[in-house]
Amino acid sequence: MSLQVNRAKLQQLLPAFLLALTGVGVLIGGSNYQIGSLTQMGSGFMPALLGTLLLLLSLPVLLFEFRLPADASSLPLRPLLCAGGSIVLWALLVDSTGFVPACIAQLLLAFAAMPQTSWKHVLLSCVLITALAYGLFIILLGIPLPALSW
């Protein structure tokens, strides 16, 4: 029984701990470059700043989760696999199919994490999010990705 409670507590603390660990990693990686000053920022300034912010923001989450009683529920694998897999899917498809099909495929897989969502809502969201992302990243920011590449 005690082992089950400890395992449940570890599952609760794991996301916040991984955020803190990522923040420390980015902070250390950014400090390998010249940081500079506020008026003359070096290439390591932003990674060091963002790593510090991620670390500082993850600590209250970690403390909050530590204070909660252990929840013996299992780790939700479907949302983790769908969300993580959707990012990998986008990275695999963007060069071969283009921005729009890769974005739609990513969103369809991400929405699969929420089985109660209606297909009309999913399709409408995919079209709107893809259009907004295309407008932001391709048109506004000028990222050189083709909309379609067959």
Backbone as CSV, one residue per row, in Angstrom:
resi,resn,N_x,N_y,N_z,CA_x,CA_y,CA_z,C_x,C_y,C_z
1,MET,0.828,-1.199,0.000,0.000,0.000,0.000,0.871,1.261,0.000
2,SER,1.923,1.241,0.805,2.802,2.398,0.881,3.530,2.621,-0.446
3,LEU,3.917,1.533,-1.102,4.594,1.643,-2.390,3.661,2.256,-3.429
4,GLN,2.375,1.890,-3.399,1.398,2.435,-4.343,1.218,3.937,-4.127
5,VAL,1.160,4.366,-2.870,0.993,5.790,-2.580,2.234,6.560,-3.036
6,ASN,3.419,6.032,-2.781,4.644,6.705,-3.197,4.732,6.793,-4.717
7,ARG,4.316,5.733,-5.399,4.339,5.750,-6.865,3.345,6.782,-7.394
8,ALA,2.171,6.869,-6.783,1.182,7.854,-7.206,1.694,9.267,-6.957
9,LYS,2.376,9.468,-5.845,2.930,10.781,-5.541,4.013,11.151,-6.554
10,LEU,4.843,10.195,-6.934,5.871,10.450,-7.939,5.253,10.809,-9.285
11,GLN,4.153,10.142,-9.646,3.480,10.458,-10.898,2.911,11.868,-10.878
12,GLN,2.467,12.335,-9.721,1.954,13.697,-9.602,3.075,14.724,-9.717
13,LEU,4.230,14.413,-9.155,5.338,15.357,-9.121,6.175,15.346,-10.396
14,LEU,6.077,14.290,-11.190,6.941,14.134,-12.353,6.843,15.279,-13.366
15,PRO,5.653,15.740,-13.791,5.617,16.831,-14.780,6.288,18.111,-14.293
16,ALA,6.025,18.505,-13.053,6.640,19.725,-12.528,8.152,19.542,-12.382
17,PHE,8.586,18.363,-11.974,10.013,18.090,-11.850,10.695,18.143,-13.218
18,LEU,10.042,17.598,-14.247,10.621,17.627,-15.588,10.693,19.048,-16.127
19,LEU,9.700,19.885,-15.812,9.768,21.293,-16.203,10.956,21.982,-15.531
20,ALA,11.129,21.728,-14.238,12.252,22.326,-13.516,13.581,21.829,-14.078
21,LEU,13.658,20.548,-14.382,14.875,19.979,-14.949,15.159,20.555,-16.335
22,THR,14.126,20.758,-17.134,14.299,21.386,-18.446,14.792,22.818,-18.283
23,GLY,14.227,23.548,-17.322,14.681,24.909,-17.057,16.146,24.955,-16.679
24,VAL,16.581,24.028,-15.837,17.992,23.972,-15.437,18.866,23.644,-16.646
25,GLY,18.406,22.712,-17.489,19.166,22.351,-18.682,19.312,23.513,-19.649
26,VAL,18.230,24.257,-19.864,18.286,25.418,-20.763,19.167,26.503,-20.161
27,LEU,19.070,26.693,-18.867,19.903,27.683,-18.186,21.384,27.336,-18.313
28,ILE,21.720,26.086,-18.100,23.119,25.655,-18.222,23.575,25.754,-19.671
29,GLY,22.732,25.326,-20.604,23.087,25.415,-22.020,23.271,26.852,-22.476
30,GLY,22.405,27.753,-22.003,22.527,29.160,-22.366,23.728,29.829,-21.754
31,SER,24.139,29.337,-20.596,25.299,29.956,-19.952,26.611,29.557,-20.624
32,ASN,26.574,28.581,-21.519,27.770,28.220,-22.284,28.096,29.251,-23.354
33,TYR,27.125,30.109,-23.665,27.332,31.171,-24.644,27.525,32.489,-23.891
34,GLN,27.975,33.492,-24.607,28.173,34.794,-23.981,26.807,35.385,-23.628
35,ILE,26.619,35.763,-22.367,25.332,36.287,-21.914,25.226,37.776,-22.205
36,GLY,26.261,38.527,-22.001,26.227,39.957,-22.260,25.493,40.706,-21.162
37,SER,24.858,41.817,-21.531,24.112,42.631,-20.568,22.745,42.949,-21.152
38,LEU,21.948,43.693,-20.393,20.617,44.062,-20.877,20.683,44.960,-22.109
39,THR,21.705,45.788,-22.194,21.805,46.691,-23.343,22.530,46.062,-24.521
40,GLN,23.401,45.098,-24.272,24.102,44.386,-25.336,24.026,42.890,-25.059
41,MET,22.890,42.308,-25.447,22.640,40.903,-25.149,23.496,40.002,-26.019
42,GLY,24.059,38.987,-25.391,24.803,37.980,-26.121,23.875,36.856,-26.558
43,SER,24.436,35.873,-27.244,23.615,34.782,-27.762,23.081,33.868,-26.660
44,GLY,23.657,33.901,-25.487,23.179,33.073,-24.386,22.200,33.773,-23.460
45,PHE,21.900,35.058,-23.737,21.047,35.819,-22.834,19.629,35.256,-22.774
46,MET,19.004,35.092,-23.939,17.618,34.623,-23.956,17.471,33.193,-23.441
47,PRO,18.341,32.231,-23.855,18.205,30.899,-23.262,18.380,30.903,-21.740
48,ALA,19.331,31.690,-21.249,19.534,31.751,-19.799,18.329,32.377,-19.113
49,LEU,17.770,33.425,-19.711,16.593,34.069,-19.136,15.388,33.145,-19.154
50,LEU,15.146,32.486,-20.297,13.995,31.594,-20.404,14.151,30.356,-19.530
51,GLY,15.369,29.835,-19.412,15.605,28.711,-18.519,15.343,29.078,-17.070
52,THR,15.779,30.272,-16.685,15.529,30.753,-15.326,14.036,30.932,-15.074
53,LEU,13.337,31.526,-16.028,11.888,31.713,-15.883,11.156,30.379,-15.788
54,LEU,11.540,29.411,-16.620,10.905,28.095,-16.566,11.157,27.433,-15.223
55,LEU,12.367,27.548,-14.726,12.684,26.988,-13.416,11.870,27.667,-12.324
56,LEU,11.818,29.000,-12.342,11.078,29.732,-11.314,9.576,29.470,-11.386
57,LEU,9.042,29.293,-12.583,7.613,29.012,-12.715,7.266,27.568,-12.355
58,SER,8.211,26.659,-12.499,7.924,25.266,-12.177,8.006,24.983,-10.677
59,LEU,8.749,25.796,-9.946,8.884,25.550,-8.506,7.558,25.682,-7.747
60,PRO,6.732,26.724,-7.990,5.437,26.759,-7.295,4.537,25.585,-7.677
61,VAL,4.599,25.147,-8.927,3.800,23.992,-9.347,4.273,22.751,-8.600
62,LEU,5.582,22.595,-8.487,6.141,21.461,-7.766,5.721,21.484,-6.294
63,LEU,5.796,22.647,-5.677,5.388,22.758,-4.273,3.904,22.515,-4.093
64,PHE,3.089,23.014,-5.017,1.641,22.805,-4.934,1.308,21.326,-5.068
65,GLU,1.926,20.651,-6.023,1.680,19.221,-6.220,2.186,18.406,-5.033
66,PHE,3.270,18.864,-4.410,3.826,18.142,-3.266,2.869,18.189,-2.075
67,ARG,2.127,19.291,-1.947,1.201,19.444,-0.823,-0.094,18.658,-1.005
68,LEU,-0.458,18.345,-2.250,-1.690,17.596,-2.498,-1.540,16.155,-2.029
69,PRO,-2.636,15.550,-1.596,-2.542,14.132,-1.236,-2.288,13.293,-2.488
70,ALA,-1.659,12.143,-2.286,-1.336,11.273,-3.412,-2.604,10.756,-4.056
71,ASP,-2.668,10.834,-5.364,-3.798,10.328,-6.135,-3.358,9.009,-6.746
72,ALA,-4.063,7.952,-6.426,-3.664,6.618,-6.860,-4.097,6.310,-8.284
73,SER,-4.607,7.284,-9.003,-5.028,7.015,-10.376,-3.802,6.788,-11.256
74,SER,-4.027,6.101,-12.338,-2.904,5.778,-13.225,-2.554,6.969,-14.113
75,LEU,-1.385,6.909,-14.678,-0.892,7.946,-15.567,-1.708,7.917,-16.864
76,PRO,-2.261,9.059,-17.303,-3.088,9.065,-18.517,-2.214,8.960,-19.769
77,LEU,-2.094,7.764,-20.310,-1.199,7.544,-21.437,-1.736,8.099,-22.748
78,ARG,-3.034,8.040,-22.955,-3.594,8.496,-24.234,-3.269,9.967,-24.519
79,PRO,-3.525,10.899,-23.586,-3.167,12.290,-23.873,-1.667,12.487,-24.059
80,LEU,-0.856,11.806,-23.282,0.593,11.947,-23.415,1.082,11.465,-24.777
81,LEU,0.584,10.316,-25.205,1.015,9.766,-26.488,0.484,10.590,-27.661
82,CYS,-0.760,11.033,-27.568,-1.331,11.820,-28.665,-0.657,13.190,-28.780
83,ALA,-0.439,13.865,-27.672,0.182,15.190,-27.716,1.640,15.094,-28.159
84,GLY,2.380,14.192,-27.572,3.781,14.021,-27.969,3.910,13.509,-29.389
85,GLY,3.066,12.548,-29.745,3.096,12.003,-31.101,2.713,13.015,-32.155
86,SER,1.834,13.952,-31.801,1.409,14.953,-32.779,2.564,15.879,-33.157
87,ILE,3.423,16.191,-32.208,4.579,17.038,-32.492,5.568,16.288,-33.382
88,VAL,5.791,15.014,-33.084,6.682,14.193,-33.903,6.100,14.041,-35.310
89,LEU,4.792,13.842,-35.405,4.138,13.708,-36.703,4.317,14.971,-37.544
90,TRP,4.152,16.131,-36.929,4.337,17.395,-37.666,5.769,17.492,-38.195
91,ALA,6.724,17.163,-37.347,8.129,17.253,-37.754,8.440,16.290,-38.901
92,LEU,7.807,15.127,-38.903,8.050,14.158,-39.965,7.364,14.548,-41.274
93,LEU,6.227,15.235,-41.199,5.439,15.528,-42.393,5.719,16.883,-43.029
94,VAL,6.221,17.844,-42.289,6.273,19.221,-42.792,7.137,19.354,-44.046
95,ASP,8.236,18.633,-44.139,9.086,18.748,-45.326,8.491,18.038,-46.538
96,SER,7.857,16.902,-46.304,7.358,16.126,-47.437,5.970,16.553,-47.911
97,THR,5.118,17.061,-47.025,3.751,17.418,-47.430,3.484,18.910,-47.420
98,GLY,4.258,19.672,-46.675,4.032,21.105,-46.560,3.417,21.459,-45.214
99,PHE,3.298,22.764,-44.985,2.841,23.271,-43.693,1.388,22.898,-43.398
100,VAL,0.502,23.118,-44.346,-0.935,22.933,-44.105,-1.282,21.471,-43.815
101,PRO,-0.892,20.489,-44.647,-1.234,19.102,-44.315,-0.585,18.622,-43.008
102,ALA,0.658,19.046,-42.760,1.328,18.645,-41.517,0.610,19.215,-40.308
103,CYS,0.156,20.454,-40.411,-0.561,21.099,-39.314,-1.901,20.406,-39.052
104,ILE,-2.613,20.074,-40.110,-3.906,19.398,-39.953,-3.714,18.014,-39.350
105,ALA,-2.714,17.266,-39.829,-2.448,15.936,-39.276,-2.056,16.022,-37.803
106,GLN,-1.249,17.009,-37.461,-0.850,17.189,-36.069,-2.060,17.472,-35.189
107,LEU,-2.918,18.362,-35.642,-4.086,18.714,-34.848,-5.066,17.556,-34.722
108,LEU,-5.240,16.774,-35.785,-6.131,15.614,-35.696,-5.639,14.615,-34.667
109,LEU,-4.331,14.373,-34.638,-3.783,13.460,-33.637,-3.876,14.058,-32.237
110,ALA,-3.652,15.349,-32.108,-3.756,15.988,-30.789,-5.190,15.945,-30.273
111,PHE,-6.157,16.159,-31.169,-7.559,16.101,-30.753,-7.997,14.683,-30.407
112,ALA,-7.268,13.668,-30.872,-7.598,12.289,-30.523,-7.406,12.030,-29.032
113,ALA,-6.700,12.914,-28.354,-6.522,12.778,-26.906,-7.811,13.067,-26.156
114,MET,-8.738,13.765,-26.815,-10.026,14.112,-26.189,-11.140,13.363,-26.917
115,PRO,-11.466,12.143,-26.492,-12.407,11.326,-27.253,-13.849,11.845,-27.243
116,GLN,-14.213,12.717,-26.330,-15.588,13.203,-26.263,-15.867,14.341,-27.233
117,THR,-14.860,14.852,-27.911,-15.025,15.992,-28.802,-15.720,15.552,-30.083
118,SER,-16.649,16.366,-30.571,-17.367,16.027,-31.799,-16.474,16.286,-33.014
119,TRP,-16.711,15.533,-34.092,-15.891,15.671,-35.289,-16.086,17.017,-35.967
120,LYS,-17.287,17.581,-35.857,-17.507,18.917,-36.427,-16.625,19.939,-35.736
121,HIS,-16.556,19.869,-34.425,-15.721,20.767,-33.639,-14.244,20.570,-33.987
122,VAL,-13.826,19.316,-34.137,-12.433,19.008,-34.460,-12.065,19.564,-35.832
123,LEU,-12.906,19.333,-36.835,-12.601,19.806,-38.186,-12.598,21.326,-38.268
124,LEU,-13.565,21.962,-37.632,-13.607,23.423,-37.625,-12.379,23.992,-36.916
125,SER,-12.014,23.400,-35.793,-10.822,23.847,-35.060,-9.565,23.650,-35.885
126,CYS,-9.459,22.521,-36.576,-8.281,22.267,-37.412,-8.152,23.315,-38.504
127,VAL,-9.254,23.646,-39.159,-9.208,24.632,-40.238,-8.833,26.006,-39.686
128,LEU,-9.466,26.414,-38.593,-9.190,27.738,-38.019,-7.764,27.843,-37.476
129,ILE,-7.314,26.849,-36.743,-5.972,26.889,-36.163,-4.911,26.843,-37.252
130,THR,-5.132,26.019,-38.283,-4.177,25.952,-39.391,-4.101,27.285,-40.121
131,ALA,-5.257,27.908,-40.365,-5.269,29.208,-41.046,-4.560,30.273,-40.210
132,LEU,-4.833,30.289,-38.907,-4.165,31.260,-38.036,-2.660,31.002,-37.956
133,ALA,-2.272,29.741,-37.838,-0.849,29.402,-37.765,-0.147,29.752,-39.075
134,TYR,-0.804,29.505,-40.200,-0.214,29.850,-41.493,-0.047,31.368,-41.610
135,GLY,-1.074,32.082,-41.217,-0.985,33.539,-41.259,0.118,34.079,-40.364
136,LEU,0.251,33.516,-39.178,1.260,33.995,-38.237,2.674,33.605,-38.661
137,PHE,2.896,32.315,-38.885,4.256,31.839,-39.106,4.747,32.049,-40.539
138,ILE,3.903,31.811,-41.516,4.354,31.873,-42.902,4.257,33.292,-43.447
139,ILE,3.102,33.929,-43.254,2.909,35.257,-43.830,3.548,36.344,-42.966
140,LEU,3.185,36.387,-41.685,3.655,37.468,-40.808,5.145,37.348,-40.469
141,LEU,5.559,36.179,-40.029,6.953,35.997,-39.615,7.866,35.597,-40.768
142,GLY,7.293,35.206,-41.891,8.087,34.902,-43.080,8.902,33.632,-43.002
143,ILE,8.435,32.632,-42.281,9.157,31.359,-42.206,9.029,30.667,-43.564
144,PRO,10.151,30.274,-44.145,10.127,29.739,-45.514,9.679,28.272,-45.593
145,LEU,8.410,28.032,-45.390,7.836,26.693,-45.555,6.734,26.776,-46.603
146,PRO,6.694,25.827,-47.534,5.610,25.853,-48.516,4.288,25.410,-47.883
147,ALA,3.190,25.955,-48.367,1.876,25.569,-47.854,1.601,24.104,-48.203
148,LEU,1.865,23.737,-49.427,1.716,22.350,-49.896,2.976,21.967,-50.653
149,SER,3.454,20.763,-50.435,4.600,20.298,-51.220,4.416,18.804,-51.461
150,TRP,3.924,18.497,-52.602,3.668,17.094,-52.949,4.772,16.575,-53.785
